[in-house]
Amino acid sequence: MTIPSNRTGAMDRASKWKFGWGASLLAIATLCPAAAHAQDGEPKPAPTARSAAGDDEIIVTARRTQERLIDVPVAAATLSSEALQRYATSDLSEIANQVVGVQLTRTPSSSSGGSFSIRGVGNLANDLGNEQPVAMNFDGVQLTRGRVVTMAQFDLERIEVLKGPQALFFGRNSPAGVVSILSKTPELGGGVEGYATAQYQFKTNTPTIEGAVTLPVADNFAVRVAGRVSRMQDGYLRYVGEPIANPFPAEAGMILPGSGYEWGPGTKSNAVRGTALWKASDNLTVTIRSLYSTERNRGGSGTREVVHCGGTRPTAYGIPDPFGDCVANNVSSNGLPPLQVTRNLYNGPEDGKPFSKTRVSLSSLTLDLAVGAIDLTSVTGYYDYKNSAFDNFDYTVFGQATNTQRDKGWQFSQEFRAVSNYDGPINFSAGLFYQSERRQYVAGTKIAALGPFTGPGEFNGIYDTLISTGQSRGKTYSAFAQLRWSILDNLELAGGARWTREEKSTNIGNIFNRLPSFSPVGFRYKPEFEGENVSPEATLTWKVTPDVTIYGAYKTGYLSGGASNPSTVANYSTLADPNRPFLFDEETVEGGEVGIKASLLGGRLTGDITAYRYNFDGLQVQTFDATTTSFFTQNAGGARNQGIEGQVRFKATPDLTLRLAASYADLKFTDFDGAQCYAGQTV
């Protein structure tokens, strides 16, 4: 069977470059202009010698307090509310088009939902049990599972991309970086205000409506409600599979119906967020946020096409696809099994068509309390999701590699932070973090035309090859502390560390199986992982002038180990330790970077350049076993990541701004015993 290349991101980008510049209509109705300043109850930016032009685009919270981008010793890029609106950024996967060196990619079913990378360091999503080394932080709530990529992004204050290890200030599991999303908070003391926008994308035939309104309840209490609805009628990938006779003997006499749709992915999404801000007293602010988001499309595999497959046509079990090609032309023959088959798959769709449906909710309670010169913050977060999907993974008209999946989980987290702002030379930051999570899934897989199962029991008549189930749970305990010493008025030395303890357990196995290469029914694997880590960090920052910063940083990072959750469970029951193949160890990183940031010409010219070098130990990678069609996470012995990156912004006129960003990354495995060969490579 041909294993196709994933061209999802490439097709998205090509479609936007080709059609996006002249293919949208935008109508905006503004009830009242929004002020560009920090919200009441949030920490205010540190005072500077003068206000640079475009400050709304260069404020970050990389150290959990608001600072100008040029003042903070972190390689970072920001997208302001204005920039997000200008480029119609409503999806995490679109950030990669605006921030160099970042990829946030959606993945189909039989995966964890998304694959993220910064500076080339990331992880695939084919293992349901893995976490991403790029953490997502939504209004202070840390998430590392890929399913968050489906959450609609709207009514945002800004997005911050922090590159490189961020172990100190952002909870857990961020050795490659953090993408921090901050939604808009209602302003106090004003009247009713809001906005509404309507868009239409011609290429994909997608109308979108978005809007928000702030309602003042009292002088110290306000509510903001925002929502977004998008309906893609077509898409950017055309399906060309037509009905043909089924060539597989076990399904003889059935007709393969061809492609289920004419265009894909046909994404439809709905989202609503409510935010309440209460200024309880002069020194206490309470913020409550709750987001509910749904997304449905025509199957994640339907966003991919087969390219460079070693011939003129893709094949399934050696049979050429009469409608497919191996050319990157946004055309796919992605087909379906006969309706008689799909209706008799475990959790199979009644209409037989591929789909993916995800529901996500995220709520948080944030308390900000000022006690003298110390700012105390508590962030309580609750996140849960549910996904169901059906896909064809042979990407041909034959539809012989299908997967049905039901995946759900929840996460509770609690963080406490304290940040001092004494007038003296010594200040500190410290915090505690706790997280508990649970996940479970069931996956039915058909990888061969075996006909219906004729044995006794509840599975009589189904066409699946095997059905797997898994349950996982985990707990995280963490604490951090940092001291900042102002050696001189313009020279600061900061150092700290984060301690983390992770506990994880998994219960996984097959509840139905028709092939001996897979684990026998009833045998359960129960791998467990426990790990501890201390990640130190030190930074020296020199303010050459109020608007020029030079810094050097030593950083480390940590990504917890765990247990793979493959959607097809191979047979390890005869091993002395049958749980060992599922376990993978922690990933750690150590290295440093130097950078310079500047705001010149009265703030009209801003930019930065960063050089970095990091060494990874136990880099988590994913491998594929074609015999059992199983994806597992394993540890590479070592890897090195070094490079240079920079960005510059020039405000030529009040109406014209020029932006340029570039990066060069050099990544290399330094030690990888047991590395998997790529397709066609000999050992």
mmCIF file of N, CA and C in Angstrom, residues 388-451:
data_model
loop_
_atom_site.group_PDB
_atom_site.id
_atom_site.type_symbol
_atom_site.label_atom_id
_atom_site.label_comp_id
_atom_site.label_asym_id
_atom_site.label_seq_id
_atom_site.Cartn_x
_atom_site.Cartn_y
_atom_site.Cartn_z
ATOM 1 N N SER A 388 -15.367 12.701 17.207
ATOM 2 C CA SER A 388 -15.763 11.479 16.510
ATOM 3 C C SER A 388 -15.438 11.666 15.041
ATOM 4 N N ALA A 389 -14.990 10.588 14.392
ATOM 5 C CA ALA A 389 -14.520 10.730 13.017
ATOM 6 C C ALA A 389 -14.563 9.396 12.292
ATOM 7 N N PHE A 390 -14.622 9.490 10.970
ATOM 8 C CA PHE A 390 -14.488 8.336 10.078
ATOM 9 C C PHE A 390 -13.683 8.793 8.878
ATOM 10 N N ASP A 391 -12.624 8.026 8.534
ATOM 11 C CA ASP A 391 -11.723 8.419 7.450
ATOM 12 C C ASP A 391 -11.267 7.208 6.644
ATOM 13 N N ASN A 392 -10.865 7.487 5.401
ATOM 14 C CA ASN A 392 -10.202 6.508 4.543
ATOM 15 C C ASN A 392 -8.728 6.869 4.478
ATOM 16 N N PHE A 393 -7.854 5.948 4.887
ATOM 17 C CA PHE A 393 -6.432 6.243 4.954
ATOM 18 C C PHE A 393 -5.602 5.567 3.870
ATOM 19 N N ASP A 394 -6.232 4.955 2.856
ATOM 20 C CA ASP A 394 -5.393 4.539 1.732
ATOM 21 C C ASP A 394 -5.401 5.605 0.640
ATOM 22 N N TYR A 395 -6.237 6.633 0.808
ATOM 23 C CA TYR A 395 -6.249 7.808 -0.066
ATOM 24 C C TYR A 395 -6.482 7.452 -1.537
ATOM 25 N N THR A 396 -7.102 6.301 -1.793
ATOM 26 C CA THR A 396 -7.433 5.905 -3.157
ATOM 27 C C THR A 396 -8.934 5.705 -3.261
ATOM 28 N N VAL A 397 -9.400 5.399 -4.458
ATOM 29 C CA VAL A 397 -10.829 5.185 -4.682
ATOM 30 C C VAL A 397 -11.321 3.908 -4.007
ATOM 31 N N PHE A 398 -10.390 3.012 -3.594
ATOM 32 C CA PHE A 398 -10.782 1.707 -3.061
ATOM 33 C C PHE A 398 -11.246 1.768 -1.603
ATOM 34 N N GLY A 399 -10.787 2.729 -0.832
ATOM 35 C CA GLY A 399 -11.236 2.881 0.550
ATOM 36 C C GLY A 399 -11.019 1.648 1.404
ATOM 37 N N GLN A 400 -9.821 1.067 1.347
ATOM 38 C CA GLN A 400 -9.562 -0.187 2.049
ATOM 39 C C GLN A 400 -8.821 -0.025 3.374
ATOM 40 N N ALA A 401 -8.525 1.193 3.778
ATOM 41 C CA ALA A 401 -7.881 1.427 5.074
ATOM 42 C C ALA A 401 -8.694 2.480 5.810
ATOM 43 N N THR A 402 -9.718 2.065 6.517
ATOM 44 C CA THR A 402 -10.619 3.002 7.178
ATOM 45 C C THR A 402 -10.451 2.958 8.681
ATOM 46 N N ASN A 403 -10.840 4.049 9.314
ATOM 47 C CA ASN A 403 -10.766 4.137 10.762
ATOM 48 C C ASN A 403 -11.953 4.934 11.279
ATOM 49 N N THR A 404 -12.635 4.385 12.265
ATOM 50 C CA THR A 404 -13.664 5.133 12.985
ATOM 51 C C THR A 404 -13.158 5.358 14.400
ATOM 52 N N GLN A 405 -13.359 6.558 14.903
ATOM 53 C CA GLN A 405 -12.761 6.914 16.194
ATOM 54 C C GLN A 405 -13.734 7.710 17.040
ATOM 55 N N ARG A 406 -13.742 7.411 18.320
ATOM 56 C CA ARG A 406 -14.423 8.216 19.328
ATOM 57 C C ARG A 406 -13.391 8.524 20.401
ATOM 58 N N ASP A 407 -13.133 9.800 20.625
ATOM 59 C CA ASP A 407 -12.046 10.234 21.507
ATOM 60 C C ASP A 407 -12.563 11.374 22.382
ATOM 61 N N LYS A 408 -12.385 11.258 23.688
ATOM 62 C CA LYS A 408 -12.830 12.335 24.568
ATOM 63 C C LYS A 408 -11.915 12.413 25.784
ATOM 64 N N GLY A 409 -11.930 13.586 26.419
ATOM 65 C CA GLY A 409 -11.084 13.758 27.589
ATOM 66 C C GLY A 409 -11.362 15.078 28.275
ATOM 67 N N TRP A 410 -10.783 15.229 29.475
ATOM 68 C CA TRP A 410 -10.913 16.481 30.206
ATOM 69 C C TRP A 410 -9.627 16.760 30.973
ATOM 70 N N GLN A 411 -9.463 18.034 31.328
ATOM 71 C CA GLN A 411 -8.281 18.472 32.070
ATOM 72 C C GLN A 411 -8.675 19.557 33.062
ATOM 73 N N PHE A 412 -8.220 19.417 34.303
ATOM 74 C CA PHE A 412 -8.381 20.453 35.325
ATOM 75 C C PHE A 412 -6.996 20.938 35.725
ATOM 76 N N SER A 413 -6.829 22.251 35.841
ATOM 77 C CA SER A 413 -5.528 22.792 36.239
ATOM 78 C C SER A 413 -5.715 23.952 37.203
ATOM 79 N N GLN A 414 -4.728 24.123 38.068
ATOM 80 C CA GLN A 414 -4.723 25.219 39.032
ATOM 81 C C GLN A 414 -3.308 25.770 39.134
ATOM 82 N N GLU A 415 -3.188 27.084 38.977
ATOM 83 C CA GLU A 415 -1.879 27.723 39.081
ATOM 84 C C GLU A 415 -1.976 28.921 40.010
ATOM 85 N N PHE A 416 -0.951 29.081 40.864
ATOM 86 C CA PHE A 416 -0.798 30.259 41.711
ATOM 87 C C PHE A 416 0.544 30.903 41.374
ATOM 88 N N ARG A 417 0.551 32.240 41.253
ATOM 89 C CA ARG A 417 1.789 32.963 40.963
ATOM 90 C C ARG A 417 1.899 34.195 41.848
ATOM 91 N N ALA A 418 3.133 34.547 42.154
ATOM 92 C CA ALA A 418 3.426 35.778 42.886
ATOM 93 C C ALA A 418 4.575 36.481 42.183
ATOM 94 N N VAL A 419 4.393 37.770 41.888
ATOM 95 C CA VAL A 419 5.423 38.568 41.207
ATOM 96 C C VAL A 419 5.616 39.850 42.003
ATOM 97 N N SER A 420 6.853 40.127 42.402
ATOM 98 C CA SER A 420 7.125 41.327 43.198
ATOM 99 C C SER A 420 7.558 42.476 42.294
ATOM 100 N N ASN A 421 7.343 43.700 42.774
ATOM 101 C CA ASN A 421 7.803 44.894 42.049
ATOM 102 C C ASN A 421 8.328 45.929 43.044
ATOM 103 N N TYR A 422 9.259 45.498 43.876
ATOM 104 C CA TYR A 422 9.885 46.398 44.836
ATOM 105 C C TYR A 422 10.758 47.425 44.123
ATOM 106 N N ASP A 423 10.971 48.555 44.779
ATOM 107 C CA ASP A 423 11.827 49.588 44.208
ATOM 108 C C ASP A 423 13.302 49.217 44.277
ATOM 109 N N GLY A 424 13.653 48.278 45.123
ATOM 110 C CA GLY A 424 15.043 47.906 45.293
ATOM 111 C C GLY A 424 15.578 47.073 44.138
ATOM 112 N N PRO A 425 16.828 46.623 44.229
ATOM 113 C CA PRO A 425 17.460 45.905 43.121
ATOM 114 C C PRO A 425 17.029 44.445 42.994
ATOM 115 N N ILE A 426 16.396 43.869 44.030
ATOM 116 C CA ILE A 426 16.035 42.451 44.015
ATOM 117 C C ILE A 426 14.520 42.298 43.931
ATOM 118 N N ASN A 427 14.071 41.487 42.970
ATOM 119 C CA ASN A 427 12.664 41.124 42.865
ATOM 120 C C ASN A 427 12.560 39.639 42.552
ATOM 121 N N PHE A 428 11.364 39.098 42.666
ATOM 122 C CA PHE A 428 11.211 37.662 42.479
ATOM 123 C C PHE A 428 9.886 37.345 41.786
ATOM 124 N N SER A 429 9.837 36.148 41.243
ATOM 125 C CA SER A 429 8.605 35.530 40.750
ATOM 126 C C SER A 429 8.603 34.094 41.263
ATOM 127 N N ALA A 430 7.420 33.579 41.619
ATOM 128 C CA ALA A 430 7.316 32.208 42.114
ATOM 129 C C ALA A 430 5.911 31.709 41.857
ATOM 130 N N GLY A 431 5.773 30.380 41.798
ATOM 131 C CA GLY A 431 4.449 29.843 41.543
ATOM 132 C C GLY A 431 4.355 28.349 41.756
ATOM 133 N N LEU A 432 3.109 27.873 41.861
ATOM 134 C CA LEU A 432 2.786 26.458 41.989
ATOM 135 C C LEU A 432 1.804 26.086 40.890
ATOM 136 N N PHE A 433 1.867 24.828 40.436
ATOM 137 C CA PHE A 433 1.002 24.373 39.348
ATOM 138 C C PHE A 433 0.571 22.934 39.615
ATOM 139 N N TYR A 434 -0.723 22.661 39.350
ATOM 140 C CA TYR A 434 -1.257 21.303 39.471
ATOM 141 C C TYR A 434 -2.186 21.045 38.291
ATOM 142 N N GLN A 435 -2.120 19.824 37.782
ATOM 143 C CA GLN A 435 -3.007 19.443 36.678
ATOM 144 C C GLN A 435 -3.410 17.985 36.814
ATOM 145 N N SER A 436 -4.679 17.702 36.509
ATOM 146 C CA SER A 436 -5.188 16.340 36.460
ATOM 147 C C SER A 436 -5.941 16.177 35.152
ATOM 148 N N GLU A 437 -5.733 15.057 34.473
ATOM 149 C CA GLU A 437 -6.399 14.847 33.189
ATOM 150 C C GLU A 437 -6.780 13.381 33.024
ATOM 151 N N ARG A 438 -7.820 13.156 32.202
ATOM 152 C CA ARG A 438 -8.243 11.815 31.822
ATOM 153 C C ARG A 438 -8.654 11.826 30.355
ATOM 154 N N ARG A 439 -8.395 10.719 29.674
ATOM 155 C CA ARG A 439 -8.764 10.576 28.274
ATOM 156 C C ARG A 439 -9.186 9.137 28.026
ATOM 157 N N GLN A 440 -10.061 8.948 27.041
ATOM 158 C CA GLN A 440 -10.406 7.596 26.619
ATOM 159 C C GLN A 440 -10.806 7.619 25.147
ATOM 160 N N TYR A 441 -10.610 6.477 24.491
ATOM 161 C CA TYR A 441 -10.941 6.406 23.077
ATOM 162 C C TYR A 441 -11.317 4.980 22.708
ATOM 163 N N VAL A 442 -12.032 4.862 21.588
ATOM 164 C CA VAL A 442 -12.291 3.573 20.951
ATOM 165 C C VAL A 442 -12.085 3.786 19.460
ATOM 166 N N ALA A 443 -11.349 2.878 18.826
ATOM 167 C CA ALA A 443 -11.027 3.005 17.411
ATOM 168 C C ALA A 443 -11.287 1.680 16.700
ATOM 169 N N GLY A 444 -12.115 1.732 15.682
ATOM 170 C CA GLY A 444 -12.343 0.578 14.828
ATOM 171 C C GLY A 444 -11.592 0.748 13.530
ATOM 172 N N THR A 445 -10.808 -0.267 13.136
ATOM 173 C CA THR A 445 -9.937 -0.156 11.969
ATOM 174 C C THR A 445 -10.195 -1.298 10.996
ATOM 175 N N LYS A 446 -10.317 -0.963 9.722
ATOM 176 C CA LYS A 446 -10.423 -1.955 8.650
ATOM 177 C C LYS A 446 -9.218 -1.763 7.738
ATOM 178 N N ILE A 447 -8.340 -2.765 7.704
ATOM 179 C CA ILE A 447 -7.138 -2.645 6.883
ATOM 180 C C ILE A 447 -7.055 -3.743 5.834
ATOM 181 N N ALA A 448 -8.105 -4.559 5.710
ATOM 182 C CA ALA A 448 -8.108 -5.631 4.716
ATOM 183 C C ALA A 448 -9.548 -5.993 4.385
ATOM 184 N N ALA A 449 -9.759 -6.462 3.151
ATOM 185 C CA ALA A 449 -11.096 -6.885 2.720
ATOM 186 C C ALA A 449 -11.307 -8.339 3.129
ATOM 187 N N LEU A 450 -11.777 -8.546 4.360
ATOM 188 C CA LEU A 450 -11.967 -9.887 4.909
ATOM 189 C C LEU A 450 -13.421 -10.329 4.874
ATOM 190 N N GLY A 451 -14.307 -9.454 4.409
ATOM 191 C CA GLY A 451 -15.722 -9.791 4.451
ATOM 192 C C GLY A 451 -16.275 -9.610 5.851
#
